[in-house]
């Protein structure tokens, strides 16, 4: 599966340029809940101000606790959404920076 659809964070070229990120660069995606280390996919197929990280990567922490596999679960909260009681993963605020 890694050959067909590698785990990478999609970022718009406008956002990538502002952060000095080029296609294939390793980046940190993080917020107050956690941090993951993953390659960047710079593409206009995602709108500015939004990034996309697919689910499915196994949590692989290093000695400091930073995930090294792109596991989106380190960035999400554990409580369901208030009205629908659904998974809150579509409203996660993160920052992206070049590693």
Coordinates of C-alpha atoms in Angstrom, one line a residue:
X1 CA 0.0 0.0 0.0
X2 CA 2.9 2.4 0.7
X3 CA 4.0 2.1 -2.9
X4 CA 0.5 2.8 -4.3
X5 CA -0.5 5.6 -1.9
X6 CA 2.4 6.8 0.3
X7 CA 1.6 8.5 3.5
X8 CA 2.2 12.2 2.9
X9 CA 0.6 15.5 3.9
X10 CA -1.0 17.5 1.0
X11 CA -0.3 21.2 1.0
X12 CA -1.1 23.9 -1.5
X13 CA 1.9 25.5 -3.3
X14 CA 1.0 29.0 -1.8
X15 CA 1.2 27.6 1.8
X16 CA 4.3 25.5 0.9
X17 CA 6.2 28.4 -0.5
X18 CA 5.5 30.6 2.5
X19 CA 7.1 27.8 4.7
X20 CA 10.0 27.0 2.4
X21 CA 8.6 23.5 1.7
X22 CA 9.2 21.7 -1.6
X23 CA 7.5 18.5 -2.9
X24 CA 9.0 15.5 -1.0
X25 CA 10.5 17.5 1.9
X26 CA 10.0 16.0 5.3
X27 CA 7.8 18.2 7.4
X28 CA 6.3 18.3 10.9
X29 CA 2.6 18.5 11.3
X30 CA 1.6 19.5 14.8
X31 CA -0.8 21.1 17.3
X32 CA -1.3 21.0 21.0
X33 CA -2.2 17.4 21.0
X34 CA 0.8 15.9 19.1
X35 CA 3.3 15.9 16.3
X36 CA 4.0 13.8 13.3
X37 CA 6.8 13.7 10.8
X38 CA 5.8 13.0 7.2
X39 CA 6.8 13.9 3.6
X40 CA 5.0 16.8 1.9
X41 CA 3.0 16.6 -1.3
X42 CA 2.9 20.1 -2.8
X43 CA -0.2 20.2 -5.0
X44 CA -2.8 22.7 -6.2
X45 CA -5.4 19.9 -5.6
X46 CA -5.8 21.2 -2.0
X47 CA -7.0 24.7 -1.3
X48 CA -4.8 27.3 0.5
X49 CA -5.1 27.2 4.2
X50 CA -6.0 23.5 4.3
X51 CA -3.8 20.4 4.5
X52 CA -4.8 16.8 4.1
X53 CA -3.3 13.8 5.9
X54 CA -4.9 10.4 5.3
X55 CA -5.8 8.0 8.1
X56 CA -4.4 4.6 8.3
X57 CA -0.7 5.0 9.3
X58 CA 0.4 3.1 12.3
X59 CA 1.6 5.2 15.3
X60 CA 5.4 5.0 15.3
X61 CA 6.9 7.3 17.9
X62 CA 10.5 8.1 18.3
X63 CA 12.3 8.6 21.7
X64 CA 10.7 12.0 22.1
X65 CA 7.2 10.8 21.3
X66 CA 7.0 12.4 17.8
X67 CA 5.2 10.1 15.4
X68 CA 7.4 9.1 12.4
X69 CA 4.8 7.6 10.2
X70 CA 2.2 10.3 9.6
X71 CA -0.4 8.9 12.0
X72 CA -3.3 11.5 12.0
X73 CA -4.6 10.2 15.3
X74 CA -1.8 12.1 17.2
X75 CA -3.5 15.3 16.1
X76 CA -7.1 14.6 16.8
X77 CA -9.0 14.8 20.1
X78 CA -10.7 11.9 21.8
X79 CA -14.2 13.3 22.2
X80 CA -16.8 12.9 19.5
X81 CA -18.3 15.9 17.8
X82 CA -21.1 17.6 19.8
X83 CA -24.1 17.2 17.6
X84 CA -23.6 14.2 15.4
X85 CA -21.4 12.3 17.9
X86 CA -19.0 11.7 15.0
X87 CA -15.3 11.6 14.6
X88 CA -13.9 15.1 14.9
X89 CA -11.0 14.6 12.4
X90 CA -12.3 17.0 9.8
X91 CA -11.9 20.1 11.9
X92 CA -8.4 19.7 13.3
X93 CA -6.3 22.8 13.4
X94 CA -2.6 22.2 12.7
X95 CA 0.6 23.9 11.7
X96 CA 3.1 22.6 9.2
X97 CA 6.8 23.4 9.1
X98 CA 9.8 22.0 7.3
X99 CA 11.8 19.5 9.3

